[in-house]
Amino acid sequence: MNEHISSAYDRDLQAITTLIMKMGGLVEEAILQAANSLTNRDVELAERVRDGDKVIDALELQINEDAARTIALRAPVSKDLRSILTVLRLAASLERIGDYAKNIAKRTSVLVEMSPVSGADTALRRMAREVEQMLKDTLDAYVRGDAELAEDVRQRDHEVDQMYNALFREFLTFMMEDPRNITACMHLHFMAKNIERMGDLTTNMAEQVIYLVTGEMPDEARPKSDKTAFVTTPS
């Protein structure tokens, strides 16, 4: 009987893991497409990112329902329960990252009507690519049970913070030099902050992977370089 329950649990977890990877792939794509829509001034691509968020939200709901059903039917304990709880936390973070990507796409639709700010689009895309790679590595670490790779992701959040701080200073300079840049720079700043928050959420996911593999959360606080005071919330 115990072997039967264990096998059923393994099948349930594998099915949920498949959904997590599907959700993660869609979120990775949303990050890159949101950044590219700005670089290319592509309103149609930005709209596809916004529409695609509905699929990401639906996957989170399905994962939550499947995980709840697995807990009710299989009554997992110890590491099995930890695996299910990790899945729920990963799904929640992915959904939030998807929201930030959607918010970037929304602002792109406004920015295409304004004059470009020199170098900003390219810098934001580079920052988004770094976060997307962090997310990809986190999902790989989850599937492989690789705590070292997850720790590597955790440390790389420092680089994203440095990129954000550099952009923040640049936007302030542009606004002081020419007040006509203020509106565009404010939108661009909020986009940069959204990407920085994506990095934070991805790092939280990496910490959950470490907890899943080792049974302990990382002891040392990860380095943080975001020293700005602005905060944004995706809508």
PDB file of C-alpha atoms in Angstrom:
ATOM      1  CA  MET A   1       0.000   0.000   0.000  1.00  0.00           C
ATOM      2  CA  ASN A   2       2.817   2.441   0.885  1.00  0.00           C
ATOM      3  CA  GLU A   3       4.549   1.691  -2.426  1.00  0.00           C
ATOM      4  CA  HIS A   4       1.292   2.330  -4.263  1.00  0.00           C
ATOM      5  CA  ILE A   5       0.825   5.691  -2.536  1.00  0.00           C
ATOM      6  CA  SER A   6       4.463   6.610  -3.214  1.00  0.00           C
ATOM      7  CA  SER A   7       4.153   5.776  -6.914  1.00  0.00           C
ATOM      8  CA  ALA A   8       0.941   7.778  -7.198  1.00  0.00           C
ATOM      9  CA  TYR A   9       2.595  10.720  -5.461  1.00  0.00           C
ATOM     10  CA  ASP A  10       5.581  10.544  -7.819  1.00  0.00           C
ATOM     11  CA  ARG A  11       3.251  10.647 -10.826  1.00  0.00           C
ATOM     12  CA  ASP A  12       1.363  13.590  -9.375  1.00  0.00           C
ATOM     13  CA  LEU A  13       4.561  15.506  -8.660  1.00  0.00           C
ATOM     14  CA  GLN A  14       5.926  14.800 -12.131  1.00  0.00           C
ATOM     15  CA  ALA A  15       2.737  16.136 -13.701  1.00  0.00           C
ATOM     16  CA  ILE A  16       2.932  19.286 -11.582  1.00  0.00           C
ATOM     17  CA  THR A  17       6.626  19.711 -12.409  1.00  0.00           C
ATOM     18  CA  THR A  18       5.751  19.558 -16.100  1.00  0.00           C
ATOM     19  CA  LEU A  19       3.271  22.387 -15.566  1.00  0.00           C
ATOM     20  CA  ILE A  20       5.875  24.433 -13.678  1.00  0.00           C
ATOM     21  CA  MET A  21       8.355  24.056 -16.536  1.00  0.00           C
ATOM     22  CA  LYS A  22       5.697  25.024 -19.068  1.00  0.00           C
ATOM     23  CA  MET A  23       4.796  28.062 -16.988  1.00  0.00           C
ATOM     24  CA  GLY A  24       8.459  28.950 -16.585  1.00  0.00           C
ATOM     25  CA  GLY A  25       9.062  28.738 -20.321  1.00  0.00           C
ATOM     26  CA  LEU A  26       6.167  31.117 -20.987  1.00  0.00           C
ATOM     27  CA  VAL A  27       7.474  33.561 -18.379  1.00  0.00           C
ATOM     28  CA  GLU A  28      10.987  33.458 -19.875  1.00  0.00           C
ATOM     29  CA  GLU A  29       9.491  34.230 -23.266  1.00  0.00           C
ATOM     30  CA  ALA A  30       7.390  37.054 -21.820  1.00  0.00           C
ATOM     31  CA  ILE A  31      10.474  38.703 -20.294  1.00  0.00           C
ATOM     32  CA  LEU A  32      12.370  38.705 -23.591  1.00  0.00           C
ATOM     33  CA  GLN A  33       9.378  39.696 -25.701  1.00  0.00           C
ATOM     34  CA  ALA A  34       8.527  42.585 -23.380  1.00  0.00           C
ATOM     35  CA  ALA A  35      12.087  43.904 -23.688  1.00  0.00           C
ATOM     36  CA  ASN A  36      12.156  43.369 -27.454  1.00  0.00           C
ATOM     37  CA  SER A  37       8.826  45.133 -27.904  1.00  0.00           C
ATOM     38  CA  LEU A  38      10.431  48.252 -26.424  1.00  0.00           C
ATOM     39  CA  THR A  39      13.639  47.977 -28.436  1.00  0.00           C
ATOM     40  CA  ASN A  40      11.763  47.437 -31.690  1.00  0.00           C
ATOM     41  CA  ARG A  41       8.900  49.816 -30.866  1.00  0.00           C
ATOM     42  CA  ASP A  42       6.602  46.879 -31.580  1.00  0.00           C
ATOM     43  CA  VAL A  43       3.148  47.565 -30.173  1.00  0.00           C
ATOM     44  CA  GLU A  44       1.708  44.298 -31.527  1.00  0.00           C
ATOM     45  CA  LEU A  45       4.374  42.272 -29.712  1.00  0.00           C
ATOM     46  CA  ALA A  46       3.683  44.207 -26.522  1.00  0.00           C
ATOM     47  CA  GLU A  47       0.000  43.367 -26.875  1.00  0.00           C
ATOM     48  CA  ARG A  48       0.821  39.665 -27.276  1.00  0.00           C
ATOM     49  CA  VAL A  49       2.801  39.789 -24.029  1.00  0.00           C
ATOM     50  CA  ARG A  50      -0.198  41.306 -22.268  1.00  0.00           C
ATOM     51  CA  ASP A  51      -2.564  38.715 -23.702  1.00  0.00           C
ATOM     52  CA  GLY A  52      -0.173  35.869 -22.878  1.00  0.00           C
ATOM     53  CA  ASP A  53      -0.298  36.712 -19.191  1.00  0.00           C
ATOM     54  CA  LYS A  54      -3.752  35.131 -19.051  1.00  0.00           C
ATOM     55  CA  VAL A  55      -2.228  31.746 -19.915  1.00  0.00           C
ATOM     56  CA  ILE A  56       0.406  32.159 -17.205  1.00  0.00           C
ATOM     57  CA  ASP A  57      -2.274  32.993 -14.642  1.00  0.00           C
ATOM     58  CA  ALA A  58      -4.326  29.956 -15.693  1.00  0.00           C
ATOM     59  CA  LEU A  59      -1.311  27.670 -15.251  1.00  0.00           C
ATOM     60  CA  GLU A  60      -0.713  28.973 -11.736  1.00  0.00           C
ATOM     61  CA  LEU A  61      -4.333  28.233 -10.881  1.00  0.00           C
ATOM     62  CA  GLN A  62      -4.048  24.702 -12.266  1.00  0.00           C
ATOM     63  CA  ILE A  63      -0.805  24.075 -10.366  1.00  0.00           C
ATOM     64  CA  ASN A  64      -2.411  25.278  -7.129  1.00  0.00           C
ATOM     65  CA  GLU A  65      -5.422  23.018  -7.651  1.00  0.00           C
ATOM     66  CA  ASP A  66      -3.291  19.982  -8.551  1.00  0.00           C
ATOM     67  CA  ALA A  67      -0.981  20.531  -5.593  1.00  0.00           C
ATOM     68  CA  ALA A  68      -3.912  20.871  -3.184  1.00  0.00           C
ATOM     69  CA  ARG A  69      -5.431  17.680  -4.546  1.00  0.00           C
ATOM     70  CA  THR A  70      -2.124  15.831  -4.164  1.00  0.00           C
ATOM     71  CA  ILE A  71      -1.791  16.953  -0.546  1.00  0.00           C
ATOM     72  CA  ALA A  72      -5.361  15.832   0.186  1.00  0.00           C
ATOM     73  CA  LEU A  73      -5.062  12.436  -1.523  1.00  0.00           C
ATOM     74  CA  ARG A  74      -1.452  11.451  -0.798  1.00  0.00           C
ATOM     75  CA  ALA A  75      -0.842  13.145   2.580  1.00  0.00           C
ATOM     76  CA  PRO A  76       2.867  13.750   1.826  1.00  0.00           C
ATOM     77  CA  VAL A  77       5.301  14.264   4.699  1.00  0.00           C
ATOM     78  CA  SER A  78       8.929  15.303   5.107  1.00  0.00           C
ATOM     79  CA  LYS A  79      10.691  15.966   1.787  1.00  0.00           C
ATOM     80  CA  ASP A  80       7.606  15.007  -0.225  1.00  0.00           C
ATOM     81  CA  LEU A  81       5.632  17.761   1.460  1.00  0.00           C
ATOM     82  CA  ARG A  82       8.561  20.126   1.005  1.00  0.00           C
ATOM     83  CA  SER A  83       8.472  19.390  -2.727  1.00  0.00           C
ATOM     84  CA  ILE A  84       4.816  20.325  -2.991  1.00  0.00           C
ATOM     85  CA  LEU A  85       5.261  23.513  -0.972  1.00  0.00           C
ATOM     86  CA  THR A  86       8.222  24.459  -3.177  1.00  0.00           C
ATOM     87  CA  VAL A  87       6.092  24.010  -6.287  1.00  0.00           C
ATOM     88  CA  LEU A  88       3.449  26.355  -4.898  1.00  0.00           C
ATOM     89  CA  ARG A  89       6.030  29.019  -4.098  1.00  0.00           C
ATOM     90  CA  LEU A  90       7.693  28.710  -7.497  1.00  0.00           C
ATOM     91  CA  ALA A  91       4.343  29.074  -9.245  1.00  0.00           C
ATOM     92  CA  ALA A  92       3.488  32.182  -7.201  1.00  0.00           C
ATOM     93  CA  SER A  93       6.816  33.815  -8.070  1.00  0.00           C
ATOM     94  CA  LEU A  94       6.461  32.964 -11.751  1.00  0.00           C
ATOM     95  CA  GLU A  95       3.010  34.540 -11.809  1.00  0.00           C
ATOM     96  CA  ARG A  96       4.384  37.744 -10.309  1.00  0.00           C
ATOM     97  CA  ILE A  97       7.260  37.854 -12.786  1.00  0.00           C
ATOM     98  CA  GLY A  98       4.711  37.467 -15.562  1.00  0.00           C
ATOM     99  CA  ASP A  99       2.832  40.454 -14.125  1.00  0.00           C
ATOM    100  CA  TYR A 100       5.981  42.571 -14.280  1.00  0.00           C
ATOM    101  CA  ALA A 101       6.550  41.560 -17.905  1.00  0.00           C
ATOM    102  CA  LYS A 102       2.969  42.551 -18.686  1.00  0.00           C
ATOM    103  CA  ASN A 103       3.513  45.903 -16.996  1.00  0.00           C
ATOM    104  CA  ILE A 104       6.590  46.554 -19.128  1.00  0.00           C
ATOM    105  CA  ALA A 105       4.550  45.785 -22.229  1.00  0.00           C
ATOM    106  CA  LYS A 106       1.874  48.244 -21.107  1.00  0.00           C
ATOM    107  CA  ARG A 107       4.428  51.039 -20.789  1.00  0.00           C
ATOM    108  CA  THR A 108       5.891  50.189 -24.192  1.00  0.00           C
ATOM    109  CA  SER A 109       2.569  51.132 -25.767  1.00  0.00           C
ATOM    110  CA  VAL A 110       2.994  54.613 -24.238  1.00  0.00           C
ATOM    111  CA  LEU A 111       6.710  55.025 -24.976  1.00  0.00           C
ATOM    112  CA  VAL A 112       6.398  54.326 -28.703  1.00  0.00           C
ATOM    113  CA  GLU A 113       4.674  57.708 -28.980  1.00  0.00           C
ATOM    114  CA  MET A 114       7.711  59.489 -27.464  1.00  0.00           C
ATOM    115  CA  SER A 115      11.229  60.192 -28.649  1.00  0.00           C
ATOM    116  CA  PRO A 116      13.673  57.403 -27.647  1.00  0.00           C
ATOM    117  CA  VAL A 117      16.069  58.065 -24.783  1.00  0.00           C
ATOM    118  CA  SER A 118      19.576  57.335 -26.015  1.00  0.00           C
ATOM    119  CA  GLY A 119      20.841  53.880 -25.002  1.00  0.00           C
ATOM    120  CA  ALA A 120      17.961  53.140 -22.629  1.00  0.00           C
ATOM    121  CA  ASP A 121      16.226  50.486 -24.731  1.00  0.00           C
ATOM    122  CA  THR A 122      19.421  48.497 -25.225  1.00  0.00           C
ATOM    123  CA  ALA A 123      20.354  48.703 -21.543  1.00  0.00           C
ATOM    124  CA  LEU A 124      16.919  47.516 -20.463  1.00  0.00           C
ATOM    125  CA  ARG A 125      17.040  44.605 -22.894  1.00  0.00           C
ATOM    126  CA  ARG A 126      20.476  43.581 -21.579  1.00  0.00           C
ATOM    127  CA  MET A 127      19.138  43.673 -18.029  1.00  0.00           C
ATOM    128  CA  ALA A 128      16.085  41.647 -19.025  1.00  0.00           C
ATOM    129  CA  ARG A 129      18.264  39.027 -20.722  1.00  0.00           C
ATOM    130  CA  GLU A 130      20.306  38.622 -17.551  1.00  0.00           C
ATOM    131  CA  VAL A 131      17.156  38.039 -15.497  1.00  0.00           C
ATOM    132  CA  GLU A 132      15.766  35.637 -18.101  1.00  0.00           C
ATOM    133  CA  GLN A 133      18.991  33.596 -17.931  1.00  0.00           C
ATOM    134  CA  MET A 134      18.813  33.593 -14.135  1.00  0.00           C
ATOM    135  CA  LEU A 135      15.269  32.262 -14.353  1.00  0.00           C
ATOM    136  CA  LYS A 136      16.262  29.583 -16.847  1.00  0.00           C
ATOM    137  CA  ASP A 137      19.106  28.452 -14.581  1.00  0.00           C
ATOM    138  CA  THR A 138      16.798  28.421 -11.555  1.00  0.00           C
ATOM    139  CA  LEU A 139      14.322  26.160 -13.316  1.00  0.00           C
ATOM    140  CA  ASP A 140      17.180  23.904 -14.452  1.00  0.00           C
ATOM    141  CA  ALA A 141      18.445  23.794 -10.866  1.00  0.00           C
ATOM    142  CA  TYR A 142      14.963  22.809  -9.680  1.00  0.00           C
ATOM    143  CA  VAL A 143      14.641  19.939 -12.154  1.00  0.00           C
ATOM    144  CA  ARG A 144      18.179  18.677 -11.511  1.00  0.00           C
ATOM    145  CA  GLY A 145      18.130  19.235  -7.759  1.00  0.00           C
ATOM    146  CA  ASP A 146      21.262  21.365  -8.151  1.00  0.00           C
ATOM    147  CA  ALA A 147      21.777  23.559  -5.081  1.00  0.00           C
ATOM    148  CA  GLU A 148      25.113  24.889  -6.396  1.00  0.00           C
ATOM    149  CA  LEU A 149      23.519  26.265  -9.558  1.00  0.00           C
ATOM    150  CA  ALA A 150      20.733  27.789  -7.460  1.00  0.00           C
ATOM    151  CA  GLU A 151      23.336  29.470  -5.244  1.00  0.00           C
ATOM    152  CA  ASP A 152      25.067  30.829  -8.353  1.00  0.00           C
ATOM    153  CA  VAL A 153      21.773  32.423  -9.412  1.00  0.00           C
ATOM    154  CA  ARG A 154      21.361  33.856  -5.948  1.00  0.00           C
ATOM    155  CA  GLN A 155      24.720  35.624  -6.157  1.00  0.00           C
ATOM    156  CA  ARG A 156      24.053  36.993  -9.653  1.00  0.00           C
ATOM    157  CA  ASP A 157      21.184  39.149  -8.387  1.00  0.00           C
ATOM    158  CA  HIS A 158      23.904  41.590  -7.323  1.00  0.00           C
ATOM    159  CA  GLU A 159      24.738  42.191 -11.012  1.00  0.00           C
ATOM    160  CA  VAL A 160      21.107  42.980 -11.838  1.00  0.00           C
ATOM    161  CA  ASP A 161      20.981  45.471  -8.966  1.00  0.00           C
ATOM    162  CA  GLN A 162      24.120  47.171 -10.289  1.00  0.00           C
ATOM    163  CA  MET A 163      22.573  47.454 -13.756  1.00  0.00           C
ATOM    164  CA  TYR A 164      19.462  48.985 -12.234  1.00  0.00           C
ATOM    165  CA  ASN A 165      21.427  51.513 -10.172  1.00  0.00           C
ATOM    166  CA  ALA A 166      23.401  52.601 -13.241  1.00  0.00           C
ATOM    167  CA  LEU A 167      20.196  53.103 -15.225  1.00  0.00           C
ATOM    168  CA  PHE A 168      18.604  54.996 -12.362  1.00  0.00           C
ATOM    169  CA  ARG A 169      21.499  57.477 -12.329  1.00  0.00           C
ATOM    170  CA  GLU A 170      21.374  57.831 -16.115  1.00  0.00           C
ATOM    171  CA  PHE A 171      17.662  58.593 -16.100  1.00  0.00           C
ATOM    172  CA  LEU A 172      18.144  61.249 -13.421  1.00  0.00           C
ATOM    173  CA  THR A 173      20.852  62.855 -15.550  1.00  0.00           C
ATOM    174  CA  PHE A 174      18.657  62.846 -18.667  1.00  0.00           C
ATOM    175  CA  MET A 175      15.787  64.447 -16.748  1.00  0.00           C
ATOM    176  CA  MET A 176      17.986  67.175 -15.262  1.00  0.00           C
ATOM    177  CA  GLU A 177      19.554  67.969 -18.622  1.00  0.00           C
ATOM    178  CA  ASP A 178      16.246  68.290 -20.461  1.00  0.00           C
ATOM    179  CA  PRO A 179      12.837  68.438 -18.740  1.00  0.00           C
ATOM    180  CA  ARG A 180      11.264  67.137 -21.939  1.00  0.00           C
ATOM    181  CA  ASN A 181      12.788  63.754 -21.063  1.00  0.00           C
ATOM    182  CA  ILE A 182      11.017  63.510 -17.716  1.00  0.00           C
ATOM    183  CA  THR A 183       7.909  61.576 -18.789  1.00  0.00           C
ATOM    184  CA  ALA A 184       9.797  59.052 -20.913  1.00  0.00           C
ATOM    185  CA  CYS A 185      12.498  58.578 -18.272  1.00  0.00           C
ATOM    186  CA  MET A 186       9.928  57.975 -15.560  1.00  0.00           C
ATOM    187  CA  HIS A 187       8.315  55.234 -17.643  1.00  0.00           C
ATOM    188  CA  LEU A 188      11.737  53.747 -18.377  1.00  0.00           C
ATOM    189  CA  HIS A 189      12.667  53.875 -14.713  1.00  0.00           C
ATOM    190  CA  PHE A 190       9.549  51.974 -13.720  1.00  0.00           C
ATOM    191  CA  MET A 191      10.376  49.371 -16.373  1.00  0.00           C
ATOM    192  CA  ALA A 192      13.896  49.013 -15.007  1.00  0.00           C
ATOM    193  CA  LYS A 193      12.495  48.642 -11.495  1.00  0.00           C
ATOM    194  CA  ASN A 194      10.129  45.941 -12.750  1.00  0.00           C
ATOM    195  CA  ILE A 195      13.072  44.016 -14.174  1.00  0.00           C
ATOM    196  CA  GLU A 196      14.998  44.455 -10.915  1.00  0.00           C
ATOM    197  CA  ARG A 197      12.015  43.012  -9.040  1.00  0.00           C
ATOM    198  CA  MET A 198      11.955  40.090 -11.480  1.00  0.00           C
ATOM    199  CA  GLY A 199      15.538  39.434 -10.427  1.00  0.00           C
ATOM    200  CA  ASP A 200      14.541  39.495  -6.754  1.00  0.00           C
ATOM    201  CA  LEU A 201      11.701  37.030  -7.361  1.00  0.00           C
ATOM    202  CA  THR A 202      13.974  34.746  -9.367  1.00  0.00           C
ATOM    203  CA  THR A 203      16.476  34.841  -6.521  1.00  0.00           C
ATOM    204  CA  ASN A 204      13.706  33.913  -4.091  1.00  0.00           C
ATOM    205  CA  MET A 205      12.942  30.946  -6.329  1.00  0.00           C
ATOM    206  CA  ALA A 206      16.596  29.910  -6.256  1.00  0.00           C
ATOM    207  CA  GLU A 207      16.509  30.014  -2.456  1.00  0.00           C
ATOM    208  CA  GLN A 208      13.451  27.758  -2.493  1.00  0.00           C
ATOM    209  CA  VAL A 209      15.376  25.286  -4.658  1.00  0.00           C
ATOM    210  CA  ILE A 210      18.230  25.321  -2.142  1.00  0.00           C
ATOM    211  CA  TYR A 211      15.717  24.668   0.635  1.00  0.00           C
ATOM    212  CA  LEU A 212      14.178  21.811  -1.341  1.00  0.00           C
ATOM    213  CA  VAL A 213      17.535  20.135  -1.945  1.00  0.00           C
ATOM    214  CA  THR A 214      19.221  20.739   1.422  1.00  0.00           C
ATOM    215  CA  GLY A 215      16.294  21.172   3.800  1.00  0.00           C
ATOM    216  CA  GLU A 216      17.664  24.542   4.913  1.00  0.00           C
ATOM    217  CA  MET A 217      17.361  28.105   3.686  1.00  0.00           C
ATOM    218  CA  PRO A 218      20.660  29.889   2.899  1.00  0.00           C
ATOM    219  CA  ASP A 219      22.218  31.371   6.035  1.00  0.00           C
ATOM    220  CA  GLU A 220      23.958  34.381   4.533  1.00  0.00           C
ATOM    221  CA  ALA A 221      21.984  37.336   3.269  1.00  0.00           C
ATOM    222  CA  ARG A 222      22.555  37.743  -0.442  1.00  0.00           C
ATOM    223  CA  PRO A 223      24.310  40.939  -1.572  1.00  0.00           C
ATOM    224  CA  LYS A 224      21.931  43.752  -2.512  1.00  0.00           C
ATOM    225  CA  SER A 225      22.920  46.848  -4.467  1.00  0.00           C
ATOM    226  CA  ASP A 226      19.589  48.581  -5.009  1.00  0.00           C
ATOM    227  CA  LYS A 227      19.939  51.774  -3.037  1.00  0.00           C
ATOM    228  CA  THR A 228      17.151  53.754  -4.673  1.00  0.00           C
ATOM    229  CA  ALA A 229      13.933  54.707  -2.955  1.00  0.00           C
ATOM    230  CA  PHE A 230      11.414  54.239  -5.779  1.00  0.00           C
ATOM    231  CA  VAL A 231       9.085  51.248  -5.608  1.00  0.00           C
ATOM    232  CA  THR A 232       6.620  50.045  -8.245  1.00  0.00           C
ATOM    233  CA  THR A 233       3.765  47.618  -8.239  1.00  0.00           C
ATOM    234  CA  PRO A 234       2.613  45.850 -11.408  1.00  0.00           C
ATOM    235  CA  SER A 235      -0.915  46.576 -12.497  1.00  0.00           C
TER     236      SER A 235
END
